Amino acid sequence: MTNNNNNKSINEMVLDIRNRQRIKPSSNDIPTASWKGKDLFNGDIVSTLTIIFKTDGCYWGKAGGCTMCGYVYDSAAESPDDSNLMNQLNKSLEKLDENEDVIIKIFTSGSFLDPNEISLVSRKGILTTLGADQRIKKIIVETRPEFVTNSALEESLGYVGNKPFEIAIGLETSSDKIRLESINKGYTFNDFIQASEIAKKKGVTTKTYLLLKPPFISEGQAINDIVKSANDIVPYSETISINLCNVQKGTLVERLWENKEYRPPWLWSIVEAIKAIKSEHPDILVMSDPVGAGSERGPHNCKECSKTVANAIRTFSQTQDLRVLENLSCDCKLTWELVKQLDDLTYGSPITV
Ligand code: SF4
Ligand SMILES: [Zn+2]
């Protein structure tokens, strides 16, 4: 970290960076993104439709927020109204075939259950439409834990009927210290537990996102943190999804990376973490999609093996079969072993690219 940042809080540093970014104007009738994919559901591989609604954005991120998050720049330049949001939904649903079974994953670059982002009218409109659509087998909505209340869940369940409903929370780590000092997430592990318990009582499942290697921790600490976090959240989570920290534009992580004070995680690290977590908890779903794998801004090993290892991680996520991670090898694994030992001495500043 450069000297002139020494007196600033981490939130002030993130906010400084945010204030220098511009949000590009684009139509509010089109979602930020929507795409189809595949996921495990009740033991079968089924289609998924991910929708990132364009909203006013995450209230926490707009006030500074998380050190690695560039999603706030995906928000709308001007507030979308309820009809804009329904148009975004309908546009996304056009991607589905007539008779396919599908899981819908809703993101907003913030919190679906924040009424300032998705109004109560839009919440009703979106969930009622999804509830009535026979192709849709399950609905997952991402939210910060403070918006998971009895009334929000009761209302949502009323709209989706008897379809499985899941909340997805970006807890990132069970360590309050790392969440506070490396991520600046603004809530505690207890807040997450409370949300997940409210959900459980209503028959709503919880998917938890963990973050491998936020800034200011070493490669070895990052692996230990993910494995410990997974152990800690098992009672509160049906699915664990591990995001590998990547360098997004307009973030504190990007600033550190440009200053050579941050390197995204090695793919060997996630392989080690998945093996440890899945062996310990065979029944829990462990997923990871190594977004941007192989690039300098994304999680990477060496150029020779990054693609193969990333594909193996994706295959594992769809099969939950640890054997796909068994026979991976490359010369760079030795370097990674060394990094794990030496990185601890540099407080997470990279010793290799
Ligand atoms: S990571 Fe989530 S909570 Fe943090 S700023 Fe981004 S959208 Fe908001
Ligand atoms: Zn390699």
mmCIF file of C-alpha atoms in Angstrom, residues 111-353:
data_model
loop_
_atom_site.group_PDB
_atom_site.id
_atom_site.type_symbol
_atom_site.label_atom_id
_atom_site.label_comp_id
_atom_site.label_asym_id
_atom_site.label_seq_id
_atom_site.Cartn_x
_atom_site.Cartn_y
_atom_site.Cartn_z
ATOM 1 C CA SER A 111 -29.206 -7.430 -3.325
ATOM 2 C CA PHE A 112 -32.410 -8.710 -4.872
ATOM 3 C CA LEU A 113 -34.161 -8.388 -1.514
ATOM 4 C CA ASP A 114 -33.106 -4.749 -1.001
ATOM 5 C CA PRO A 115 -36.396 -2.887 -1.651
ATOM 6 C CA ASN A 116 -34.456 0.177 -2.750
ATOM 7 C CA GLU A 117 -32.856 -1.826 -5.532
ATOM 8 C CA ILE A 118 -35.799 -4.002 -6.531
ATOM 9 C CA SER A 119 -39.046 -2.360 -5.436
ATOM 10 C CA LEU A 120 -41.725 -4.468 -3.750
ATOM 11 C CA VAL A 121 -43.803 -4.137 -6.917
ATOM 12 C CA SER A 122 -40.939 -5.485 -9.044
ATOM 13 C CA ARG A 123 -40.180 -8.232 -6.534
ATOM 14 C CA LYS A 124 -43.783 -9.375 -6.854
ATOM 15 C CA GLY A 125 -43.788 -9.070 -10.649
ATOM 16 C CA ILE A 126 -40.528 -10.943 -11.145
ATOM 17 C CA LEU A 127 -41.168 -13.758 -8.681
ATOM 18 C CA THR A 128 -44.795 -14.260 -9.739
ATOM 19 C CA THR A 129 -43.708 -14.579 -13.378
ATOM 20 C CA LEU A 130 -41.023 -17.098 -12.455
ATOM 21 C CA GLY A 131 -43.396 -18.977 -10.131
ATOM 22 C CA ALA A 132 -45.959 -19.387 -12.921
ATOM 23 C CA ASP A 133 -43.458 -20.536 -15.561
ATOM 24 C CA GLN A 134 -43.557 -24.344 -15.684
ATOM 25 C CA ARG A 135 -40.006 -24.580 -17.074
ATOM 26 C CA ILE A 136 -38.519 -23.066 -13.950
ATOM 27 C CA LYS A 137 -37.637 -25.624 -11.305
ATOM 28 C CA LYS A 138 -35.774 -23.517 -8.773
ATOM 29 C CA ILE A 139 -35.123 -19.838 -8.097
ATOM 30 C CA ILE A 140 -31.955 -18.479 -6.491
ATOM 31 C CA VAL A 141 -31.640 -14.820 -5.520
ATOM 32 C CA GLU A 142 -28.486 -13.131 -4.324
ATOM 33 C CA THR A 143 -28.724 -10.778 -1.388
ATOM 34 C CA ARG A 144 -26.780 -9.302 1.493
ATOM 35 C CA PRO A 145 -27.888 -10.858 4.802
ATOM 36 C CA GLU A 146 -29.445 -7.713 6.289
ATOM 37 C CA PHE A 147 -32.309 -7.992 3.774
ATOM 38 C CA VAL A 148 -33.184 -11.584 4.715
ATOM 39 C CA THR A 149 -36.178 -11.046 6.984
ATOM 40 C CA ASN A 150 -39.185 -13.179 7.839
ATOM 41 C CA SER A 151 -41.484 -10.877 5.916
ATOM 42 C CA ALA A 152 -39.263 -10.680 2.798
ATOM 43 C CA LEU A 153 -39.072 -14.471 2.638
ATOM 44 C CA GLU A 154 -42.752 -15.061 3.387
ATOM 45 C CA GLU A 155 -43.675 -12.627 0.672
ATOM 46 C CA SER A 156 -41.273 -14.190 -1.832
ATOM 47 C CA LEU A 157 -42.453 -17.715 -1.072
ATOM 48 C CA GLY A 158 -46.020 -16.590 -1.595
ATOM 49 C CA TYR A 159 -45.096 -15.472 -5.123
ATOM 50 C CA VAL A 160 -43.016 -18.475 -6.223
ATOM 51 C CA GLY A 161 -45.562 -21.038 -4.991
ATOM 52 C CA ASN A 162 -44.078 -24.422 -4.159
ATOM 53 C CA LYS A 163 -40.860 -23.994 -6.134
ATOM 54 C CA PRO A 164 -37.558 -24.405 -4.294
ATOM 55 C CA PHE A 165 -36.321 -20.948 -3.350
ATOM 56 C CA GLU A 166 -32.721 -20.240 -2.347
ATOM 57 C CA ILE A 167 -30.851 -17.216 -1.079
ATOM 58 C CA ALA A 168 -27.237 -16.737 -2.129
ATOM 59 C CA ILE A 169 -25.043 -14.730 0.219
ATOM 60 C CA GLY A 170 -21.512 -13.501 -0.465
ATOM 61 C CA LEU A 171 -20.117 -14.219 2.979
ATOM 62 C CA GLU A 172 -16.599 -14.572 1.454
ATOM 63 C CA THR A 173 -15.031 -15.940 4.659
ATOM 64 C CA SER A 174 -16.105 -16.984 8.142
ATOM 65 C CA SER A 175 -13.281 -14.832 9.555
ATOM 66 C CA ASP A 176 -14.634 -11.467 10.699
ATOM 67 C CA LYS A 177 -11.078 -10.133 10.673
ATOM 68 C CA ILE A 178 -10.439 -10.997 7.014
ATOM 69 C CA ARG A 179 -13.946 -9.867 5.972
ATOM 70 C CA LEU A 180 -13.386 -6.554 7.736
ATOM 71 C CA GLU A 181 -9.735 -5.840 6.980
ATOM 72 C CA SER A 182 -9.207 -7.433 3.564
ATOM 73 C CA ILE A 183 -12.668 -7.199 2.026
ATOM 74 C CA ASN A 184 -14.540 -4.392 3.853
ATOM 75 C CA LYS A 185 -17.803 -6.297 3.548
ATOM 76 C CA GLY A 186 -19.580 -4.522 6.366
ATOM 77 C CA TYR A 187 -21.268 -7.436 8.115
ATOM 78 C CA THR A 188 -20.315 -10.211 10.482
ATOM 79 C CA PHE A 189 -20.400 -13.983 10.434
ATOM 80 C CA ASN A 190 -23.215 -13.747 12.975
ATOM 81 C CA ASP A 191 -25.288 -11.618 10.592
ATOM 82 C CA PHE A 192 -24.888 -14.387 8.017
ATOM 83 C CA ILE A 193 -25.851 -17.103 10.519
ATOM 84 C CA GLN A 194 -28.957 -15.177 11.484
ATOM 85 C CA ALA A 195 -30.021 -14.821 7.830
ATOM 86 C CA SER A 196 -29.429 -18.473 7.115
ATOM 87 C CA GLU A 197 -31.428 -19.509 10.196
ATOM 88 C CA ILE A 198 -34.351 -17.303 9.226
ATOM 89 C CA ALA A 199 -34.210 -18.921 5.792
ATOM 90 C CA LYS A 200 -34.035 -22.464 7.136
ATOM 91 C CA LYS A 201 -37.145 -21.944 9.283
ATOM 92 C CA LYS A 202 -39.035 -20.910 6.147
ATOM 93 C CA GLY A 203 -37.799 -23.871 4.094
ATOM 94 C CA VAL A 204 -35.499 -21.620 2.070
ATOM 95 C CA THR A 205 -32.025 -23.015 1.355
ATOM 96 C CA THR A 206 -28.770 -21.033 1.517
ATOM 97 C CA LYS A 207 -25.962 -20.948 -0.983
ATOM 98 C CA THR A 208 -22.816 -19.318 0.332
ATOM 99 C CA TYR A 209 -20.126 -17.661 -1.728
ATOM 100 C CA LEU A 210 -16.612 -17.778 -0.363
ATOM 101 C CA LEU A 211 -13.731 -15.772 -1.791
ATOM 102 C CA LEU A 212 -10.346 -17.372 -2.295
ATOM 103 C CA LYS A 213 -7.512 -14.933 -1.660
ATOM 104 C CA PRO A 214 -8.737 -11.454 -0.920
ATOM 105 C CA PRO A 215 -5.889 -8.919 -0.662
ATOM 106 C CA PHE A 216 -3.418 -8.672 2.234
ATOM 107 C CA ILE A 217 -3.254 -12.393 2.928
ATOM 108 C CA SER A 218 -0.780 -14.948 1.627
ATOM 109 C CA GLU A 219 -1.490 -17.913 -0.646
ATOM 110 C CA GLY A 220 -1.190 -20.346 2.249
ATOM 111 C CA GLN A 221 -3.410 -18.278 4.528
ATOM 112 C CA ALA A 222 -5.950 -18.025 1.723
ATOM 113 C CA ILE A 223 -6.191 -21.812 1.360
ATOM 114 C CA ASN A 224 -6.447 -22.308 5.123
ATOM 115 C CA ASP A 225 -9.097 -19.605 5.341
ATOM 116 C CA ILE A 226 -11.290 -21.201 2.658
ATOM 117 C CA VAL A 227 -11.060 -24.660 4.203
ATOM 118 C CA LYS A 228 -11.826 -23.310 7.682
ATOM 119 C CA SER A 229 -14.660 -21.136 6.340
ATOM 120 C CA ALA A 230 -16.202 -24.123 4.582
ATOM 121 C CA ASN A 231 -16.087 -26.107 7.836
ATOM 122 C CA ASP A 232 -17.687 -23.211 9.692
ATOM 123 C CA ILE A 233 -20.547 -22.695 7.238
ATOM 124 C CA VAL A 234 -21.559 -26.302 6.647
ATOM 125 C CA PRO A 235 -24.356 -26.123 9.260
ATOM 126 C CA TYR A 236 -25.785 -23.030 7.564
ATOM 127 C CA SER A 237 -25.364 -23.783 3.905
ATOM 128 C CA GLU A 238 -26.517 -26.386 1.390
ATOM 129 C CA THR A 239 -24.150 -25.208 -1.324
ATOM 130 C CA ILE A 240 -20.709 -23.648 -1.155
ATOM 131 C CA SER A 241 -19.564 -21.702 -4.180
ATOM 132 C CA ILE A 242 -15.959 -20.585 -4.135
ATOM 133 C CA ASN A 243 -15.108 -17.493 -6.161
ATOM 134 C CA LEU A 244 -11.473 -17.044 -7.019
ATOM 135 C CA CYS A 245 -10.541 -13.423 -6.563
ATOM 136 C CA ASN A 246 -9.875 -11.712 -9.884
ATOM 137 C CA VAL A 247 -8.736 -8.208 -10.654
ATOM 138 C CA GLN A 248 -11.796 -6.171 -11.597
ATOM 139 C CA LYS A 249 -11.575 -2.649 -12.980
ATOM 140 C CA GLY A 250 -11.953 0.276 -10.609
ATOM 141 C CA THR A 251 -11.226 -1.662 -7.428
ATOM 142 C CA LEU A 252 -8.706 -1.489 -4.628
ATOM 143 C CA VAL A 253 -7.557 -4.954 -5.676
ATOM 144 C CA GLU A 254 -6.751 -3.515 -9.109
ATOM 145 C CA ARG A 255 -4.756 -0.696 -7.519
ATOM 146 C CA LEU A 256 -2.746 -3.216 -5.481
ATOM 147 C CA TRP A 257 -2.233 -5.457 -8.502
ATOM 148 C CA GLU A 258 -0.966 -2.534 -10.582
ATOM 149 C CA ASN A 259 1.488 -1.759 -7.752
ATOM 150 C CA LYS A 260 2.604 -5.416 -7.740
ATOM 151 C CA GLU A 261 1.121 -5.829 -4.272
ATOM 152 C CA TYR A 262 -1.439 -8.460 -5.231
ATOM 153 C CA ARG A 263 -1.502 -11.643 -7.298
ATOM 154 C CA PRO A 264 -4.749 -13.575 -7.933
ATOM 155 C CA PRO A 265 -4.775 -17.094 -6.480
ATOM 156 C CA TRP A 266 -3.077 -20.079 -8.056
ATOM 157 C CA LEU A 267 -5.440 -22.676 -9.493
ATOM 158 C CA TRP A 268 -3.487 -25.282 -7.512
ATOM 159 C CA SER A 269 -4.766 -23.544 -4.394
ATOM 160 C CA ILE A 270 -8.416 -24.069 -5.269
ATOM 161 C CA VAL A 271 -7.691 -27.677 -6.219
ATOM 162 C CA GLU A 272 -6.141 -28.224 -2.781
ATOM 163 C CA ALA A 273 -9.026 -26.455 -1.042
ATOM 164 C CA ILE A 274 -11.736 -28.385 -2.915
ATOM 165 C CA LYS A 275 -10.051 -31.710 -2.137
ATOM 166 C CA ALA A 276 -9.895 -30.862 1.566
ATOM 167 C CA ILE A 277 -13.474 -29.575 1.776
ATOM 168 C CA LYS A 278 -15.155 -32.298 -0.269
ATOM 169 C CA SER A 279 -13.308 -35.126 1.501
ATOM 170 C CA GLU A 280 -14.386 -33.731 4.856
ATOM 171 C CA HIS A 281 -17.992 -32.978 3.774
ATOM 172 C CA PRO A 282 -18.972 -35.373 0.972
ATOM 173 C CA ASP A 283 -22.648 -34.380 1.121
ATOM 174 C CA ILE A 284 -22.279 -30.675 0.598
ATOM 175 C CA LEU A 285 -22.255 -29.259 -2.937
ATOM 176 C CA VAL A 286 -18.952 -27.511 -3.601
ATOM 177 C CA MET A 287 -18.843 -25.397 -6.743
ATOM 178 C CA SER A 288 -16.285 -23.114 -8.294
ATOM 179 C CA ASP A 289 -16.159 -21.427 -11.681
ATOM 180 C CA PRO A 290 -12.647 -20.038 -12.174
ATOM 181 C CA VAL A 291 -13.702 -16.894 -14.043
ATOM 182 C CA GLY A 292 -10.860 -15.374 -16.060
ATOM 183 C CA ALA A 293 -8.619 -18.378 -15.367
ATOM 184 C CA GLY A 294 -5.247 -18.239 -17.072
ATOM 185 C CA SER A 295 -5.212 -14.458 -17.546
ATOM 186 C CA GLU A 296 -3.017 -12.146 -15.490
ATOM 187 C CA ARG A 297 -6.090 -10.613 -13.888
ATOM 188 C CA GLY A 298 -7.632 -13.976 -13.141
ATOM 189 C CA PRO A 299 -6.618 -17.000 -11.093
ATOM 190 C CA HIS A 300 -3.743 -18.712 -12.849
ATOM 191 C CA ASN A 301 -0.971 -21.277 -12.812
ATOM 192 C CA CYS A 302 1.562 -21.274 -15.653
ATOM 193 C CA LYS A 303 0.517 -20.809 -19.281
ATOM 194 C CA GLU A 304 0.841 -24.529 -20.002
ATOM 195 C CA CYS A 305 -1.586 -25.878 -17.438
ATOM 196 C CA SER A 306 -4.036 -23.105 -16.468
ATOM 197 C CA LYS A 307 -6.676 -24.088 -19.017
ATOM 198 C CA THR A 308 -6.581 -27.804 -18.186
ATOM 199 C CA VAL A 309 -6.708 -27.225 -14.452
ATOM 200 C CA ALA A 310 -9.540 -24.675 -14.780
ATOM 201 C CA ASN A 311 -11.547 -27.139 -16.896
ATOM 202 C CA ALA A 312 -11.003 -29.862 -14.321
ATOM 203 C CA ILE A 313 -12.367 -27.523 -11.629
ATOM 204 C CA ARG A 314 -15.439 -26.837 -13.782
ATOM 205 C CA THR A 315 -15.965 -30.554 -14.384
ATOM 206 C CA PHE A 316 -15.673 -31.202 -10.668
ATOM 207 C CA SER A 317 -18.340 -28.575 -9.990
ATOM 208 C CA GLN A 318 -20.768 -30.383 -12.288
ATOM 209 C CA THR A 319 -19.963 -33.902 -11.118
ATOM 210 C CA GLN A 320 -18.745 -33.488 -7.511
ATOM 211 C CA ASP A 321 -16.318 -36.290 -8.374
ATOM 212 C CA LEU A 322 -12.906 -35.686 -6.809
ATOM 213 C CA ARG A 323 -11.283 -38.118 -9.228
ATOM 214 C CA VAL A 324 -11.275 -35.414 -11.933
ATOM 215 C CA LEU A 325 -8.778 -33.500 -9.787
ATOM 216 C CA GLU A 326 -6.527 -36.477 -9.122
ATOM 217 C CA ASN A 327 -4.072 -36.666 -11.991
ATOM 218 C CA LEU A 328 -3.367 -33.012 -12.627
ATOM 219 C CA SER A 329 0.297 -32.178 -12.721
ATOM 220 C CA CYS A 330 2.702 -29.608 -14.138
ATOM 221 C CA ASP A 331 6.199 -28.345 -13.380
ATOM 222 C CA CYS A 332 4.719 -25.130 -11.944
ATOM 223 C CA LYS A 333 3.287 -27.063 -9.027
ATOM 224 C CA LEU A 334 6.730 -26.971 -7.419
ATOM 225 C CA THR A 335 6.830 -23.182 -7.720
ATOM 226 C CA TRP A 336 3.387 -22.992 -6.116
ATOM 227 C CA GLU A 337 4.593 -25.194 -3.239
ATOM 228 C CA LEU A 338 7.448 -22.735 -2.689
ATOM 229 C CA VAL A 339 5.115 -19.744 -2.933
ATOM 230 C CA LYS A 340 2.952 -21.253 -0.214
ATOM 231 C CA GLN A 341 5.966 -21.332 2.082
ATOM 232 C CA LEU A 342 7.524 -17.970 1.203
ATOM 233 C CA ASP A 343 4.411 -15.847 0.605
ATOM 234 C CA ASP A 344 3.768 -15.793 4.340
ATOM 235 C CA LEU A 345 6.905 -13.672 4.732
ATOM 236 C CA THR A 346 5.631 -10.923 2.400
ATOM 237 C CA TYR A 347 2.118 -10.408 3.810
ATOM 238 C CA GLY A 348 0.541 -11.522 0.551
ATOM 239 C CA SER A 349 2.626 -9.335 -1.780
ATOM 240 C CA PRO A 350 3.437 -11.614 -4.706
ATOM 241 C CA ILE A 351 6.805 -13.274 -5.126
ATOM 242 C CA THR A 352 5.919 -14.521 -8.629
ATOM 243 C CA VAL A 353 3.645 -13.275 -11.413
#
